[in-house]
XYZ file of C-alpha atoms in Angstrom:
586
model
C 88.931 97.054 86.148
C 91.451 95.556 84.120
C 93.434 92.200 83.244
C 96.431 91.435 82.182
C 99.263 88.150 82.122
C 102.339 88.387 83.995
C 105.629 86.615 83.293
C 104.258 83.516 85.175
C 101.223 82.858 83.353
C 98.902 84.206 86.063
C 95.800 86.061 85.113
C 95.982 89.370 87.178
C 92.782 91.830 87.839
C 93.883 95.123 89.092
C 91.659 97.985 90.222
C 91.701 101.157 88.467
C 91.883 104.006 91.318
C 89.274 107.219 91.495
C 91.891 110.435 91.176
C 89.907 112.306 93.573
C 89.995 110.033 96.680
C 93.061 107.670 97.477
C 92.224 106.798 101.404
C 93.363 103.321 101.430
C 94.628 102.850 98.108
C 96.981 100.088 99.115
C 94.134 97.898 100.062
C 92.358 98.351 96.774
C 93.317 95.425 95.012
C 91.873 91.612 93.838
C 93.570 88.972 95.147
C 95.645 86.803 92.973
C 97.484 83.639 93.878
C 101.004 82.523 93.349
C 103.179 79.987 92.989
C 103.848 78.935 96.451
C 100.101 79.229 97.165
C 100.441 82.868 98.816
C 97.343 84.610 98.245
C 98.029 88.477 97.713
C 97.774 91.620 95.394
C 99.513 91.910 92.015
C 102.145 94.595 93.167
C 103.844 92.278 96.193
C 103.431 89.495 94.184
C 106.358 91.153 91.534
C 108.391 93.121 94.762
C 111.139 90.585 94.101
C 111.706 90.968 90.701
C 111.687 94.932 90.408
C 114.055 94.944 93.428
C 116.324 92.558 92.005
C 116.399 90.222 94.400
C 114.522 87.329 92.708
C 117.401 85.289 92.246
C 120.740 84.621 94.063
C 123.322 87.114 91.769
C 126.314 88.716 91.630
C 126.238 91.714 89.271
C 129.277 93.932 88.010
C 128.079 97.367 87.966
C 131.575 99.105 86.379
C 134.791 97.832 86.784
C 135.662 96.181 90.343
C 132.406 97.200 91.434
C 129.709 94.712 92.196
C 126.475 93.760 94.067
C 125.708 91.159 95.706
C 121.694 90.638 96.103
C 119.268 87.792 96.283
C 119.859 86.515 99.943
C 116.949 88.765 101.458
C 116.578 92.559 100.584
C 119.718 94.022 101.795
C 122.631 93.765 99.141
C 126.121 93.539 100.004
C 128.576 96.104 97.764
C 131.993 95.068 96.822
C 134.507 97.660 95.647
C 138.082 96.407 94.555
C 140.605 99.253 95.852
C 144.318 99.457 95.371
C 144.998 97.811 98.468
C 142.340 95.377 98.684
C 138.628 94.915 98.720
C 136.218 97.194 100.586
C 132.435 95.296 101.431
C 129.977 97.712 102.653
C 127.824 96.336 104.891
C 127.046 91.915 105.544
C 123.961 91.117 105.765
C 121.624 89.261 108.055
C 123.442 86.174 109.552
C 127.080 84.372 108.828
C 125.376 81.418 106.664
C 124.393 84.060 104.324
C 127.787 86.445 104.330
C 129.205 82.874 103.626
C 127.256 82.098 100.493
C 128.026 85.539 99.262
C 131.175 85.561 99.462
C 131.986 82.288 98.102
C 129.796 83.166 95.144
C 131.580 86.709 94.289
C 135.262 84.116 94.625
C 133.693 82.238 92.344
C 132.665 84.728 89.990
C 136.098 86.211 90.310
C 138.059 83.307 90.324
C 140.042 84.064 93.388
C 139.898 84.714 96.596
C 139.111 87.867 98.230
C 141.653 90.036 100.758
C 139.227 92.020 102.137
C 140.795 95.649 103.543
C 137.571 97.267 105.048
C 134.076 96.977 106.089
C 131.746 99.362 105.757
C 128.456 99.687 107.548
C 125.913 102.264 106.263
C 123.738 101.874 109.566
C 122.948 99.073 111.995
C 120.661 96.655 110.497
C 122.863 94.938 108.060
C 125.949 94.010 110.354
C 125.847 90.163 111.175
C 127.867 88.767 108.498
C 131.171 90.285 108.826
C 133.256 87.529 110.340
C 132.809 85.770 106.922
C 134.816 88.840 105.310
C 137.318 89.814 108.218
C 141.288 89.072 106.986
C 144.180 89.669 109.270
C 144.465 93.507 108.306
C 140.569 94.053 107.930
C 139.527 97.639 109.217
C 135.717 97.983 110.377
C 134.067 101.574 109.959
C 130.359 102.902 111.078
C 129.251 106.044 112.420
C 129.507 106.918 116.261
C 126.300 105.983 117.253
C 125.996 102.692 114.964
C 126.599 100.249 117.756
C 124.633 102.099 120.501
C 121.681 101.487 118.305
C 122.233 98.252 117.520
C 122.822 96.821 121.112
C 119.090 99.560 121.994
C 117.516 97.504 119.205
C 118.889 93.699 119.990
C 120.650 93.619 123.298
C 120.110 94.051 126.747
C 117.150 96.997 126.334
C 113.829 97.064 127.514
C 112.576 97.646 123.788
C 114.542 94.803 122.354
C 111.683 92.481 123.243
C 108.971 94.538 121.782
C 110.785 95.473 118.464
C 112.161 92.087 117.825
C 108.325 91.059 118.215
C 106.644 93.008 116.016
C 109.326 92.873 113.591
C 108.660 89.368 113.659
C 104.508 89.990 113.237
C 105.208 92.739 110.573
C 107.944 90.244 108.372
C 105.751 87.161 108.767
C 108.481 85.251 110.583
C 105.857 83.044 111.801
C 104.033 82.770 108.721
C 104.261 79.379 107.211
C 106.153 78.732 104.146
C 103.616 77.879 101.468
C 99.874 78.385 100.871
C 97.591 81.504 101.600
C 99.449 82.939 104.473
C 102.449 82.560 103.516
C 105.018 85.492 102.470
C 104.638 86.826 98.974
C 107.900 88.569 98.603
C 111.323 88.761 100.301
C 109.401 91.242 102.324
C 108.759 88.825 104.875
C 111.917 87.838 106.520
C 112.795 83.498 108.337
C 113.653 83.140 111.149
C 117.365 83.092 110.835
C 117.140 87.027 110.474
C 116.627 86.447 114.390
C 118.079 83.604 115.181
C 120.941 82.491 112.449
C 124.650 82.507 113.343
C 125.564 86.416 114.286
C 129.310 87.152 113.378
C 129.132 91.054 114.204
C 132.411 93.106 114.512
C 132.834 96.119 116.132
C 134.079 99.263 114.443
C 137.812 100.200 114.720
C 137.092 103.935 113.336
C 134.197 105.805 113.510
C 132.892 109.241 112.050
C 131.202 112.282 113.739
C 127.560 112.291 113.561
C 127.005 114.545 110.601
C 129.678 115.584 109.350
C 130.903 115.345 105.928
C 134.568 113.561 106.215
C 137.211 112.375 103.438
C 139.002 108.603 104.278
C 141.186 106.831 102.570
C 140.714 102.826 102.503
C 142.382 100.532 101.010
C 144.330 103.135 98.923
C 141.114 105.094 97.380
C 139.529 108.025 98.302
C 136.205 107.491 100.469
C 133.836 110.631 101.047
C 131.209 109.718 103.711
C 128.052 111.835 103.865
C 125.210 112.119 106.504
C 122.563 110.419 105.792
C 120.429 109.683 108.468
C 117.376 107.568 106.766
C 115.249 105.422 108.862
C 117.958 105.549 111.372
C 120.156 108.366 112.585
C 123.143 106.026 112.394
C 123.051 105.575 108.884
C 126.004 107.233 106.450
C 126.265 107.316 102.621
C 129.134 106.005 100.701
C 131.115 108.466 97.868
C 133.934 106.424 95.738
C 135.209 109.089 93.431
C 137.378 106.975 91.778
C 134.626 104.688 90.674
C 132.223 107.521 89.989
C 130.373 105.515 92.499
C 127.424 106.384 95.393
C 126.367 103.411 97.597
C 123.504 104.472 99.921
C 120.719 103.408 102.482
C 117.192 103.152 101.515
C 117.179 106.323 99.106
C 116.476 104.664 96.110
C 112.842 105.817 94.830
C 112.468 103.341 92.215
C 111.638 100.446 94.206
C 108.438 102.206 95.779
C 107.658 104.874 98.660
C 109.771 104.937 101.388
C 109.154 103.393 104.643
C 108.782 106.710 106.801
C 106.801 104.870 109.184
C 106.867 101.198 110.202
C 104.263 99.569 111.468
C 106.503 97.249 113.685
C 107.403 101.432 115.370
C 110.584 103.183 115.661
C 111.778 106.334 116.106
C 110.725 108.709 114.709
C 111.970 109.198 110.762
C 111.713 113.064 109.874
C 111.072 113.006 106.396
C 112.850 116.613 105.795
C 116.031 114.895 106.938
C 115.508 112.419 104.272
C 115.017 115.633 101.688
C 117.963 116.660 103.126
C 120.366 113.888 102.704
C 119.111 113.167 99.285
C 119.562 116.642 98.266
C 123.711 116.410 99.890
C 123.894 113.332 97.539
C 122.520 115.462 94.366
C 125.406 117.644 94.759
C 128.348 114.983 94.087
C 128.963 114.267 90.978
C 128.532 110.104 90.149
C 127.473 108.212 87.382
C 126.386 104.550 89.705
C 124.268 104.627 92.114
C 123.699 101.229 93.936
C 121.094 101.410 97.019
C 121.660 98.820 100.237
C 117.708 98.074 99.062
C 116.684 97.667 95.557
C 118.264 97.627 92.127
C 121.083 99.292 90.930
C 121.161 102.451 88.918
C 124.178 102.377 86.788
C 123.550 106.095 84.656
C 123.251 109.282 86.205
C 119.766 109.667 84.668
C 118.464 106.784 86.370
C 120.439 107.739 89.490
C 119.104 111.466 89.463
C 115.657 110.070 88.784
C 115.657 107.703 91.384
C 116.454 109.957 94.302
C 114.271 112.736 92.713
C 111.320 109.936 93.217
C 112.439 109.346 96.810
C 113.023 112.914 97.808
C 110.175 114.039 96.376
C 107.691 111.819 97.804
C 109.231 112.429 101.371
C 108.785 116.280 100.829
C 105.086 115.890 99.934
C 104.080 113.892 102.367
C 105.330 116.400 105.119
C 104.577 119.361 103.295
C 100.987 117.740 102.611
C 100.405 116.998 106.118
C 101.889 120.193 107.167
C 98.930 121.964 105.111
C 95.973 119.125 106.070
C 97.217 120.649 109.960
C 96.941 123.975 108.476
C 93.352 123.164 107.495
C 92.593 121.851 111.154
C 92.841 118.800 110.468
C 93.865 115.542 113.183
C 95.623 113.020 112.335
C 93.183 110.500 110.744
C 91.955 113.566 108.692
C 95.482 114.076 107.244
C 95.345 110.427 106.525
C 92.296 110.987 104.355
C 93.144 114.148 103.007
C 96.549 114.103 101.371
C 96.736 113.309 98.001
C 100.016 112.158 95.556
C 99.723 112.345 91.712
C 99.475 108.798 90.434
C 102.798 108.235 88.867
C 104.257 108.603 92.367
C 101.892 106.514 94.309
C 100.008 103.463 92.476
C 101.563 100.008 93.473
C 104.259 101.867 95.110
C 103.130 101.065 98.320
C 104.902 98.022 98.393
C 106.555 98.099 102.007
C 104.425 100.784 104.061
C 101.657 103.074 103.158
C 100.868 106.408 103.339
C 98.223 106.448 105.412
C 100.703 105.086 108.329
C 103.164 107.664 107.075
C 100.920 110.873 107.194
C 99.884 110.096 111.173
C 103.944 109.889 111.819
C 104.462 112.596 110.405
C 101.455 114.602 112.052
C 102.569 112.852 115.047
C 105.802 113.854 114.653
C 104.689 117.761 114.827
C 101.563 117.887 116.604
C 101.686 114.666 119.068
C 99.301 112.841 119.657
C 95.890 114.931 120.493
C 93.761 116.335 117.651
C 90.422 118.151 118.049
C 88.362 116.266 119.848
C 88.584 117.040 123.592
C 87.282 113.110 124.417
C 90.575 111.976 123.878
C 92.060 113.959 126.672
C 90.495 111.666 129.212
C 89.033 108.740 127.210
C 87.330 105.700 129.083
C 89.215 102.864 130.425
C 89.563 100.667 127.341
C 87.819 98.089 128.664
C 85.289 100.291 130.336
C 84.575 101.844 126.331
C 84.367 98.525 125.088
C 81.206 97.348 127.695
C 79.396 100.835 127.206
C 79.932 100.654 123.615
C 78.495 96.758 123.263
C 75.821 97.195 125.417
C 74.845 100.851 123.665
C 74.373 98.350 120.461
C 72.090 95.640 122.753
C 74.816 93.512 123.421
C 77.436 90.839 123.051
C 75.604 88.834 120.618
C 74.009 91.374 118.823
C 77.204 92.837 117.956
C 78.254 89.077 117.264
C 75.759 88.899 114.468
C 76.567 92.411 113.520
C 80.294 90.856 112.680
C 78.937 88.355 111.081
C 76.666 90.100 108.253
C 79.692 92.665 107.986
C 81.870 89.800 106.835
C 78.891 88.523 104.515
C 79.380 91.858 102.774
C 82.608 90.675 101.177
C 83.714 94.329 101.134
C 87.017 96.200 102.818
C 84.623 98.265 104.524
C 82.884 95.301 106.146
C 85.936 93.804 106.833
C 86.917 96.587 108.690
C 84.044 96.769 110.795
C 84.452 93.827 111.817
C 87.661 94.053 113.142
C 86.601 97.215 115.388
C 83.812 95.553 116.747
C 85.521 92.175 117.210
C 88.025 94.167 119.149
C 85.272 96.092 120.958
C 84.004 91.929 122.010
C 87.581 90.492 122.690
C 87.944 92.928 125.334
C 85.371 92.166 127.386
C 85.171 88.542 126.168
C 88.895 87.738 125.759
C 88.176 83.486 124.878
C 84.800 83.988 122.470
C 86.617 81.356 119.753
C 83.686 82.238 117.186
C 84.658 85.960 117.478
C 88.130 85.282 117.216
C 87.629 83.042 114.110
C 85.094 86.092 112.548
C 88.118 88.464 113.381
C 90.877 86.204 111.624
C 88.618 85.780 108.509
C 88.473 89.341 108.174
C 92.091 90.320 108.810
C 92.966 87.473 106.377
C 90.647 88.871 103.865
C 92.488 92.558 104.149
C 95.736 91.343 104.265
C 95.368 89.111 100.791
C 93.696 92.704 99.756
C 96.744 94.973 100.127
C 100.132 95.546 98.723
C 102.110 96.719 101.798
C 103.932 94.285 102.972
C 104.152 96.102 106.599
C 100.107 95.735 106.625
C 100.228 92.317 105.404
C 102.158 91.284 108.181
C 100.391 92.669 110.750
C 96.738 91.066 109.026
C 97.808 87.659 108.681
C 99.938 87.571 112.163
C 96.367 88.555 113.672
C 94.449 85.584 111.802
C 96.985 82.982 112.684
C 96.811 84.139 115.987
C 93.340 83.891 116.402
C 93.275 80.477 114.911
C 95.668 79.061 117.632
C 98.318 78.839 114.143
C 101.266 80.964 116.004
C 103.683 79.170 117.779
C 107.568 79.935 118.276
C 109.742 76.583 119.291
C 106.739 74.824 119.799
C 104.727 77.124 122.285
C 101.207 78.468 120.881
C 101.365 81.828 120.986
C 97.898 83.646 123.033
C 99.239 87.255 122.473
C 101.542 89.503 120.373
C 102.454 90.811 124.331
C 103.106 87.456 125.188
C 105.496 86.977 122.455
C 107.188 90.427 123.325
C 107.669 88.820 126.546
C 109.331 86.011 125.083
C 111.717 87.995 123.017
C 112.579 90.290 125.369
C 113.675 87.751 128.252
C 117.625 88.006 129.140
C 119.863 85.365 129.893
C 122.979 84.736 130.840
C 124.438 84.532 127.259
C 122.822 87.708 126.555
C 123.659 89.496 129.618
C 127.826 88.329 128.653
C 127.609 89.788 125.143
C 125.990 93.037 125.968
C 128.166 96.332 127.274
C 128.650 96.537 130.771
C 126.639 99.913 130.562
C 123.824 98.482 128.870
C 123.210 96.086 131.229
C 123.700 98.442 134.385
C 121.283 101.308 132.575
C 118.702 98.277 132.158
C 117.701 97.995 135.900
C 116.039 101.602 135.041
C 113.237 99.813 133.372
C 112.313 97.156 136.495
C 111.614 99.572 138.812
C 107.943 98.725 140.044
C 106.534 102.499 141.464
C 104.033 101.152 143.137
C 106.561 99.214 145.224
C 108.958 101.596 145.471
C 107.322 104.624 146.766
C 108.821 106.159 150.058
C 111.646 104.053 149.094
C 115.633 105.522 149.098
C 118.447 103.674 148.514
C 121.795 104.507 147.138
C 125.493 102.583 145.893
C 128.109 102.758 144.251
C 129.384 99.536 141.206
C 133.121 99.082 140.483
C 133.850 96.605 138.000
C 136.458 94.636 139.050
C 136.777 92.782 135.438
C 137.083 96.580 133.426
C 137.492 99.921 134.367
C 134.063 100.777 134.508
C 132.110 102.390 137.499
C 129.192 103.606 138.146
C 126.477 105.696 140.761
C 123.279 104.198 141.244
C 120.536 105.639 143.069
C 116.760 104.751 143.802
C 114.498 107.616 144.676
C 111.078 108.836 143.827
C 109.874 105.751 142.392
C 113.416 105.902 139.357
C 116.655 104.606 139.092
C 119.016 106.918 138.442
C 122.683 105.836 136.615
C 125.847 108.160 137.299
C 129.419 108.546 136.865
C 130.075 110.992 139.731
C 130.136 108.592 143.279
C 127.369 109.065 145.695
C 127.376 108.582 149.617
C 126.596 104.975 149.677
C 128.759 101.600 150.122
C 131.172 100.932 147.116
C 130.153 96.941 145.571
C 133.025 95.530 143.788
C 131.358 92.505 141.031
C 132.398 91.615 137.933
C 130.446 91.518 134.480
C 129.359 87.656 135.200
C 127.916 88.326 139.072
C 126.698 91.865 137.476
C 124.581 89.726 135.567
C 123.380 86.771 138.262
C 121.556 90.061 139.908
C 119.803 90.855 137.260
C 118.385 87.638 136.607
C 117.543 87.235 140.122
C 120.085 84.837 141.363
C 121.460 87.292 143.631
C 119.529 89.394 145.782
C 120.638 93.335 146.317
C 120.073 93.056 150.106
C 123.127 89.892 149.953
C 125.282 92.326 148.437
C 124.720 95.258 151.726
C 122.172 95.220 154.050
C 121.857 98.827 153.228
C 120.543 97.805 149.476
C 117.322 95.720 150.964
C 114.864 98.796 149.156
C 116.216 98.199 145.877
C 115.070 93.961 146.626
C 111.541 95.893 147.515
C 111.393 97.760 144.280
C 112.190 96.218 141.315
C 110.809 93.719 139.380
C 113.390 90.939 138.397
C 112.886 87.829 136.700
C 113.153 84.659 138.913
């Protein structure tokens, strides 16, 4: 062990790591506390300042280049052009695209005509009403706002991701004291629910190929560079010498290749892949929508180098722990990373989480032992299992000298057996206060902030200390619920197609066997048509017309059936099945 001051005063004692075995590295750390009471490890507690996001600044980078960063973790680039200013992407909400602009007018002493917007993918898109002028052109790749409305609008995932996004960034987490957010990590709730001033693309590029604009008078070279999302693009400004990217910037720890709130599934070879593309141009600042700016090529080329090369070993790692028959919690254990490129990097995820993607990603999900083909019920393991060990309140006083222990180990014993209790015990308040003390204890233990998250979301739950608008929160399903109920608003903003490819996911099987039903939708509001069919317990959504009745509705009475307010079989007499077989909220 080891101690040492940090800028703030605060004595810090860090672990020194054993070379030969790095299984849960992340969590190896003491606690240390800072100034706003959070209670947390040494390497989240300085995220803010090594990303550059610890204060509210505008930085030149060269001439009429500059970043915007401090208002959460995404910055906001702003590149003057002959014909105006170009902003690539806006950020999380309108109060915040706002604030940044008026503080880059103020810096310059003038206002802004902004000429284009530039999205590098679909998570940073809510501020750019703030920047739109008369003339202002919006560009994004193809399939940028087909993710964004699968992540946030009318899906049936938006309710799932939006809730674990909000476990996972501490959303819920109060503002000061032990659980609280260490970093800007852990996102408020305006990410959610602040002002949303999204605009819609005017010109979009192929997926994946390489293709030459020119924007506001300059030369713009956009590159694929699908990163944790397909949709993302890369950013060449030759006459700046410039490179603006998303997430592939390896100085400000390993890359998030798997996210504990889930997602799709993040190939790390494409991430070789479209660092290795940006390699080959030649540019001398590199500024990353995450993180600080590199403003040499030697930091630039060492910075990507740090991201690439971390993504390539952790596939090409796994890739040999499956060659050595390993499954996926072996792989986990098993791959190692030389020091330089792993301690207190794991700042966001860790590479545990990332090694079981990517063995995921290649194997699926079964390993080598043939129990998992047809486990138990989960609930039928769970009573087999407590009674093999004598018990409900045997294993209760099992949890309770594991905790004594004061070790990760015990900690995490106790959380298996406390969930091995909860499910056949669902209201034991003792066991859920034994389980909160020991995810509290690992999440003040570890550095990613993705594990964090999830750790003190599960003690705050536990301790009836979760509540959104004033309801207590019982489950993390619960509050998936929540977040993924539609309304009318929702239902207005969101495609037509979205909304009509949404009844897929309310079809009930059990109620709909046997069943057959068929129409056809013509919007008479838009041009838009569609086929819809129920057979074999799906919905099926077409273009080409079928044999049924034709329904003429616009987008609003499109929507009153979906929430209910009007029943199929009021619409035809022929549509009664499709009443019997889905599942619609009253």
């Amino acid at each position: 062990m080891y101690s040492k001051i940090i800028g703030s005063g605060l004595l810090i004692t860090t672990a020194f790591f054993a070379v030969a075995d790095q299984y849960n590295m992340s969590l190896n750390y003491e606690p240390i506390t800072m100034k706003n009471g959070a209670v947390t490890t040494q390497p989240a507690s300085v995220v803010d300042k090594a990303w550059h996001v610890d204060k509210k600044t505008v930085t030149p980078i060269t001439e009429g280049v500059y970043r915007i960063a401090g208002w959460g973790i995404g910055n906001v680039i702003a590149v003057q052009a002959p014909e105006g200013w170009v902003i690539v992407d806006t950020g999380d909400s309108m109060t915040v695209a706002k604030e940044q602009r008026a503080a880059l007018e103020a810096l310059l002493n003038d206002s802004l005509d902004v000429a284009a917007v530039l999205y590098t993918h679909s998570h940073y898109v809510f501020g750019t009403q703030a920047w739109m002028g008369e003339n202002t052109k919006v560009y994004a790749h193809e399939w940028m706002e087909k993710h964004l409305h699968a992540d946030n609008g009318v899906s049936a995932l938006a309710g799932n991701f939006n809730a674990r996004a909000m476990i996972q960034f501490g959303m819920l987490h109060p503002e000061s004291g032990p659980d609280a957010f260490p970093n800007q990590l852990g996102f408020s709730m305006d990410k959610l629910s602040g002002e949303k001033g999204y605009v819609s693309p005017d010109i979009t590029f192929a997926h994946n190929e390489i293709e030459t604009h020119h924007i506001a008078g300059t030369e713009v070279i956009v590159l694929p560079s699908p990163t944790d999302v397909t949709d993302s693009v890369a950013y060449y400004f030759p006459a700046k010498s410039l490179m603006v990217t998303n997430a592939i910037n390896g100085d400000g720890g390993i890359f998030n290749l798997y996210t504990l709130r889930g997602d799709r599934y993040r190939d790390p070879i494409r991430l070789v892949e479209a660092a290795d593309l940006l390699l080959s141009y030649d540019f001398d600042f590199h500024v990353d929508i995450h993180g600080a700016a590199n403003t040499t090529r030697k930091e630039a080329v060492q910075s990507i180098h740090a991201f690439r090369d971390s993504m390539q070993l952790i596939h090409d790692q796994t890739v040999r722990a499956i060659s050595l028959g390993k499954d996926a919690q072996g792989a986990a254990e098993f791959v190692h990373m030389p020091l330089a490129i792993r301690q207190d990097k794991e700042i966001y995820g860790q590479v545990e989480s990332h090694v079981k993607q990517v063995y995921n990603g290649i194997m699926g999900w079964n390993g080598w032992d043939v129990y998992d083909i047809n486990p138990l019920r989960t609930n039928e393991f769970a009573k087999k299992y407590i009674d093999s060990l004598g018990g409900v309140e045997t294993v209760i006083e099992m949890v309770k000298s594991s905790n004594q222990k004061q070790s990760l180990d015990g900690w995490q014993w106790s959380l298996y057996l406390t969930s091995q209790i909860l499910e056949v015990d669902a209201n034991n308040a003792d066991v859920k206060q034994l389980r909160a003390d020991a995810a509290r204890a690992l999440g003040q233990r570890t550095s990613s902030a993705n594990a964090r998250g999830f750790y003190i979301s599960e003690a705050l739950l536990h301790e009836g200390k979760l509540s959104i608008e004033g309801h207590e929160l019982h489950s993390f399903q619960q509050l998936g619920q929540m977040m993924g109920v539609i309304d009318e608003q929702r239902l207005k903003k969101s495609p037509i197609a979205s909304n009509v490819e949404y009844l897929r996911y309310l079809v009930d099987t059990q109620k709909a066997q046997g069943l057959y039903a068929e129409f056809n939708l013509a919007m008479n509001d838009s041009d838009a048509a569609f086929s819809i069919v129920l057979r074999n317990g799906i919905i099926q959504v077409a273009q080409l017309p079928n044999d049924g009745v034709t329904i003429s509705l616009s987008h609003a009475q499109w929507s009153d059936v979906l929430l209910g307010k009007t029943r199929f079989s009021q619409l035809d007499p022929s549509l009664k099945d499709f009443d019997k077989a889905l599942t619609l909220q009253p």
